[in-house]
């Protein structure tokens, strides 16, 4: 069965610093991988996704993630953090194109200080 | 374009009471999802509809939870009777069609507290 592990429930960075949120997956078949962001009192919003093709995926708001099969990872990065990036971030995996049973990690809360 | 609408936004009930949540997806979206998000965890899919048919309800506790999407548009999720462990945010999402190539758009959620 597939699963997702997000390392670190809380990450704190200074404004302008590199953001790195870690996600490792477990899957017996090629996975489809997603990152979502959730701002307080709002629903989830898709940041980016990997399906096939290029392993470096660019998303909205300057975020990107790289699919590394050998490391079973899909870490999310942003070169320079903004205060507005403070939110909760979820990594998710699906193993079928139907997209059913999308499995989410427990989430990582990103805090950005000035 | 209007987003996914959910109501109520907050609900507090006593255990063993019943409660219902309503979701209106984005116009034209055939696929509708209900997720349960317990504090400190990621969302968990409860049920997925394609138009008015159920695609996946394998994680829906059918002894107490029910959901319907009678006309293939809006949907209702019901809990009867509620337990303490049902305290969570219930998220509704919709997509144009099923599949990973169709983005799921999420509503703001209904926060349920069971006392």
PDB file of N, CA and C in Angstrom, chain A residues 7-52:
ATOM      1  N   UNK A   7       8.589  14.786   6.850  1.00  0.00           N
ATOM      2  CA  UNK A   7       9.561  14.894   7.937  1.00  0.00           C
ATOM      3  C   UNK A   7       9.521  16.298   8.514  1.00  0.00           C
ATOM      4  N   UNK A   8       9.151  16.373   9.798  1.00  0.00           N
ATOM      5  CA  UNK A   8       9.056  17.676  10.448  1.00  0.00           C
ATOM      6  C   UNK A   8       7.652  18.213  10.398  1.00  0.00           C
ATOM      7  N   UNK A   9       7.002  18.279  11.546  1.00  0.00           N
ATOM      8  CA  UNK A   9       5.640  18.814  11.573  1.00  0.00           C
ATOM      9  C   UNK A   9       5.654  20.342  11.572  1.00  0.00           C
ATOM     10  N   UNK A  10       6.770  20.928  11.984  1.00  0.00           N
ATOM     11  CA  UNK A  10       6.915  22.377  11.976  1.00  0.00           C
ATOM     12  C   UNK A  10       8.286  22.756  11.417  1.00  0.00           C
ATOM     13  N   UNK A  11       8.284  23.736  10.532  1.00  0.00           N
ATOM     14  CA  UNK A  11       9.521  24.281   9.987  1.00  0.00           C
ATOM     15  C   UNK A  11       9.462  25.801  10.120  1.00  0.00           C
ATOM     16  N   UNK A  12      10.533  26.372  10.674  1.00  0.00           N
ATOM     17  CA  UNK A  12      10.598  27.823  10.828  1.00  0.00           C
ATOM     18  C   UNK A  12      11.770  28.374  10.035  1.00  0.00           C
ATOM     19  N   UNK A  13      11.520  29.418   9.265  1.00  0.00           N
ATOM     20  CA  UNK A  13      12.576  30.069   8.490  1.00  0.00           C
ATOM     21  C   UNK A  13      12.443  31.571   8.632  1.00  0.00           C
ATOM     22  N   UNK A  14      13.509  32.261   8.299  1.00  0.00           N
ATOM     23  CA  UNK A  14      13.467  33.716   8.260  1.00  0.00           C
ATOM     24  C   UNK A  14      13.060  34.166   6.860  1.00  0.00           C
ATOM     25  N   UNK A  15      12.481  35.342   6.780  1.00  0.00           N
ATOM     26  CA  UNK A  15      12.100  35.890   5.479  1.00  0.00           C
ATOM     27  C   UNK A  15      13.351  36.008   4.614  1.00  0.00           C
ATOM     28  N   UNK A  16      13.254  35.506   3.374  1.00  0.00           N
ATOM     29  CA  UNK A  16      14.389  35.543   2.464  1.00  0.00           C
ATOM     30  C   UNK A  16      15.228  34.281   2.474  1.00  0.00           C
ATOM     31  N   UNK A  17      15.009  33.416   3.435  1.00  0.00           N
ATOM     32  CA  UNK A  17      15.772  32.176   3.525  1.00  0.00           C
ATOM     33  C   UNK A  17      15.168  31.089   2.651  1.00  0.00           C
ATOM     34  N   UNK A  18      15.955  30.053   2.422  1.00  0.00           N
ATOM     35  CA  UNK A  18      15.493  28.910   1.645  1.00  0.00           C
ATOM     36  C   UNK A  18      14.423  28.142   2.414  1.00  0.00           C
ATOM     37  N   UNK A  19      13.382  27.740   1.691  1.00  0.00           N
ATOM     38  CA  UNK A  19      12.358  26.869   2.263  1.00  0.00           C
ATOM     39  C   UNK A  19      12.583  25.457   1.732  1.00  0.00           C
ATOM     40  N   UNK A  20      12.634  24.478   2.646  1.00  0.00           N
ATOM     41  CA  UNK A  20      12.753  23.070   2.262  1.00  0.00           C
ATOM     42  C   UNK A  20      11.789  22.261   3.112  1.00  0.00           C
ATOM     43  N   UNK A  21      10.791  21.682   2.475  1.00  0.00           N
ATOM     44  CA  UNK A  21       9.832  20.827   3.169  1.00  0.00           C
ATOM     45  C   UNK A  21       9.989  19.425   2.584  1.00  0.00           C
ATOM     46  N   UNK A  22      10.161  18.453   3.473  1.00  0.00           N
ATOM     47  CA  UNK A  22      10.535  17.107   3.027  1.00  0.00           C
ATOM     48  C   UNK A  22       9.336  16.171   2.935  1.00  0.00           C
ATOM     49  N   UNK A  23       9.356  15.350   1.899  1.00  0.00           N
ATOM     50  CA  UNK A  23       8.298  14.369   1.690  1.00  0.00           C
ATOM     51  C   UNK A  23       8.921  13.109   1.115  1.00  0.00           C
ATOM     52  N   UNK A  24       8.661  11.991   1.768  1.00  0.00           N
ATOM     53  CA  UNK A  24       9.063  10.692   1.239  1.00  0.00           C
ATOM     54  C   UNK A  24       7.820   9.832   1.051  1.00  0.00           C
ATOM     55  N   UNK A  25       7.830   9.020   0.019  1.00  0.00           N
ATOM     56  CA  UNK A  25       6.665   8.201  -0.276  1.00  0.00           C
ATOM     57  C   UNK A  25       7.057   6.735  -0.304  1.00  0.00           C
ATOM     58  N   UNK A  26       6.043   5.923  -0.180  1.00  0.00           N
ATOM     59  CA  UNK A  26       6.217   4.481  -0.328  1.00  0.00           C
ATOM     60  C   UNK A  26       5.171   4.006  -1.321  1.00  0.00           C
ATOM     61  N   UNK A  27       5.649   3.352  -2.390  1.00  0.00           N
ATOM     62  CA  UNK A  27       4.717   2.876  -3.402  1.00  0.00           C
ATOM     63  C   UNK A  27       5.367   1.750  -4.192  1.00  0.00           C
ATOM     64  N   UNK A  28       4.595   0.740  -4.489  1.00  0.00           N
ATOM     65  CA  UNK A  28       5.115  -0.398  -5.254  1.00  0.00           C
ATOM     66  C   UNK A  28       5.006  -0.162  -6.753  1.00  0.00           C
ATOM     67  N   UNK A  29       4.327   0.886  -7.141  1.00  0.00           N
ATOM     68  CA  UNK A  29       4.178   1.226  -8.554  1.00  0.00           C
ATOM     69  C   UNK A  29       4.540   2.700  -8.722  1.00  0.00           C
ATOM     70  N   UNK A  30       4.847   3.112  -9.954  1.00  0.00           N
ATOM     71  CA  UNK A  30       5.182   4.527 -10.148  1.00  0.00           C
ATOM     72  C   UNK A  30       4.094   5.437  -9.591  1.00  0.00           C
ATOM     73  N   UNK A  31       4.485   6.378  -8.737  1.00  0.00           N
ATOM     74  CA  UNK A  31       3.481   7.220  -8.086  1.00  0.00           C
ATOM     75  C   UNK A  31       3.200   8.504  -8.848  1.00  0.00           C
ATOM     76  N   UNK A  32       2.069   9.089  -8.537  1.00  0.00           N
ATOM     77  CA  UNK A  32       1.765  10.456  -8.929  1.00  0.00           C
ATOM     78  C   UNK A  32       1.805  11.270  -7.640  1.00  0.00           C
ATOM     79  N   UNK A  33       2.533  12.375  -7.625  1.00  0.00           N
ATOM     80  CA  UNK A  33       2.811  13.099  -6.392  1.00  0.00           C
ATOM     81  C   UNK A  33       2.319  14.538  -6.458  1.00  0.00           C
ATOM     82  N   UNK A  34       1.865  15.028  -5.321  1.00  0.00           N
ATOM     83  CA  UNK A  34       1.248  16.345  -5.250  1.00  0.00           C
ATOM     84  C   UNK A  34       1.735  17.086  -4.003  1.00  0.00           C
ATOM     85  N   UNK A  35       1.761  18.409  -4.092  1.00  0.00           N
ATOM     86  CA  UNK A  35       1.900  19.274  -2.933  1.00  0.00           C
ATOM     87  C   UNK A  35       0.720  20.239  -2.922  1.00  0.00           C
ATOM     88  N   UNK A  36       0.076  20.318  -1.729  1.00  0.00           N
ATOM     89  CA  UNK A  36      -1.016  21.251  -1.514  1.00  0.00           C
ATOM     90  C   UNK A  36      -0.636  22.207  -0.392  1.00  0.00           C
ATOM     91  N   UNK A  37      -1.222  23.415  -0.416  1.00  0.00           N
ATOM     92  CA  UNK A  37      -1.042  24.388   0.655  1.00  0.00           C
ATOM     93  C   UNK A  37      -2.411  24.723   1.240  1.00  0.00           C
ATOM     94  N   UNK A  38      -2.440  24.914   2.557  1.00  0.00           N
ATOM     95  CA  UNK A  38      -3.680  25.271   3.240  1.00  0.00           C
ATOM     96  C   UNK A  38      -3.429  26.481   4.115  1.00  0.00           C
ATOM     97  N   UNK A  39      -4.053  27.603   3.771  1.00  0.00           N
ATOM     98  CA  UNK A  39      -3.979  28.805   4.588  1.00  0.00           C
ATOM     99  C   UNK A  39      -5.061  28.728   5.665  1.00  0.00           C
ATOM    100  N   UNK A  40      -4.886  29.409   6.773  1.00  0.00           N
ATOM    101  CA  UNK A  40      -5.860  29.332   7.876  1.00  0.00           C
ATOM    102  C   UNK A  40      -7.283  29.596   7.410  1.00  0.00           C
ATOM    103  N   UNK A  41      -8.163  28.712   7.829  1.00  0.00           N
ATOM    104  CA  UNK A  41      -9.600  28.826   7.539  1.00  0.00           C
ATOM    105  C   UNK A  41      -9.920  28.789   6.048  1.00  0.00           C
ATOM    106  N   UNK A  42      -9.040  28.196   5.279  1.00  0.00           N
ATOM    107  CA  UNK A  42      -9.290  28.039   3.854  1.00  0.00           C
ATOM    108  C   UNK A  42      -9.116  26.579   3.452  1.00  0.00           C
ATOM    109  N   UNK A  43      -9.628  26.251   2.277  1.00  0.00           N
ATOM    110  CA  UNK A  43      -9.448  24.901   1.757  1.00  0.00           C
ATOM    111  C   UNK A  43      -8.059  24.711   1.184  1.00  0.00           C
ATOM    112  N   UNK A  44      -7.756  23.500   0.794  1.00  0.00           N
ATOM    113  CA  UNK A  44      -6.463  23.206   0.207  1.00  0.00           C
ATOM    114  C   UNK A  44      -6.376  23.735  -1.215  1.00  0.00           C
ATOM    115  N   UNK A  45      -5.158  24.126  -1.589  1.00  0.00           N
ATOM    116  CA  UNK A  45      -4.913  24.621  -2.944  1.00  0.00           C
ATOM    117  C   UNK A  45      -3.721  23.867  -3.523  1.00  0.00           C
ATOM    118  N   UNK A  46      -3.854  23.428  -4.758  1.00  0.00           N
ATOM    119  CA  UNK A  46      -2.772  22.685  -5.388  1.00  0.00           C
ATOM    120  C   UNK A  46      -1.600  23.611  -5.701  1.00  0.00           C
ATOM    121  N   UNK A  47      -0.399  23.232  -5.225  1.00  0.00           N
ATOM    122  CA  UNK A  47       0.825  23.977  -5.533  1.00  0.00           C
ATOM    123  C   UNK A  47       1.482  23.455  -6.799  1.00  0.00           C
ATOM    124  N   UNK A  48       1.619  22.139  -6.866  1.00  0.00           N
ATOM    125  CA  UNK A  48       2.249  21.515  -8.025  1.00  0.00           C
ATOM    126  C   UNK A  48       2.013  20.016  -7.979  1.00  0.00           C
ATOM    127  N   UNK A  49       2.293  19.351  -9.111  1.00  0.00           N
ATOM    128  CA  UNK A  49       2.139  17.907  -9.147  1.00  0.00           C
ATOM    129  C   UNK A  49       3.143  17.293 -10.130  1.00  0.00           C
ATOM    130  N   UNK A  50       3.513  16.065  -9.848  1.00  0.00           N
ATOM    131  CA  UNK A  50       4.339  15.278 -10.744  1.00  0.00           C
ATOM    132  C   UNK A  50       3.506  14.098 -11.238  1.00  0.00           C
ATOM    133  N   UNK A  51       3.431  13.973 -12.553  1.00  0.00           N
ATOM    134  CA  UNK A  51       2.740  12.815 -13.123  1.00  0.00           C
ATOM    135  C   UNK A  51       3.742  11.970 -13.904  1.00  0.00           C
ATOM    136  N   UNK A  52       4.212  12.481 -15.013  1.00  0.00           N
ATOM    137  CA  UNK A  52       5.258  11.804 -15.770  1.00  0.00           C
ATOM    138  C   UNK A  52       6.139  12.869 -16.396  1.00  0.00           C
TER     139      UNK A  52
END
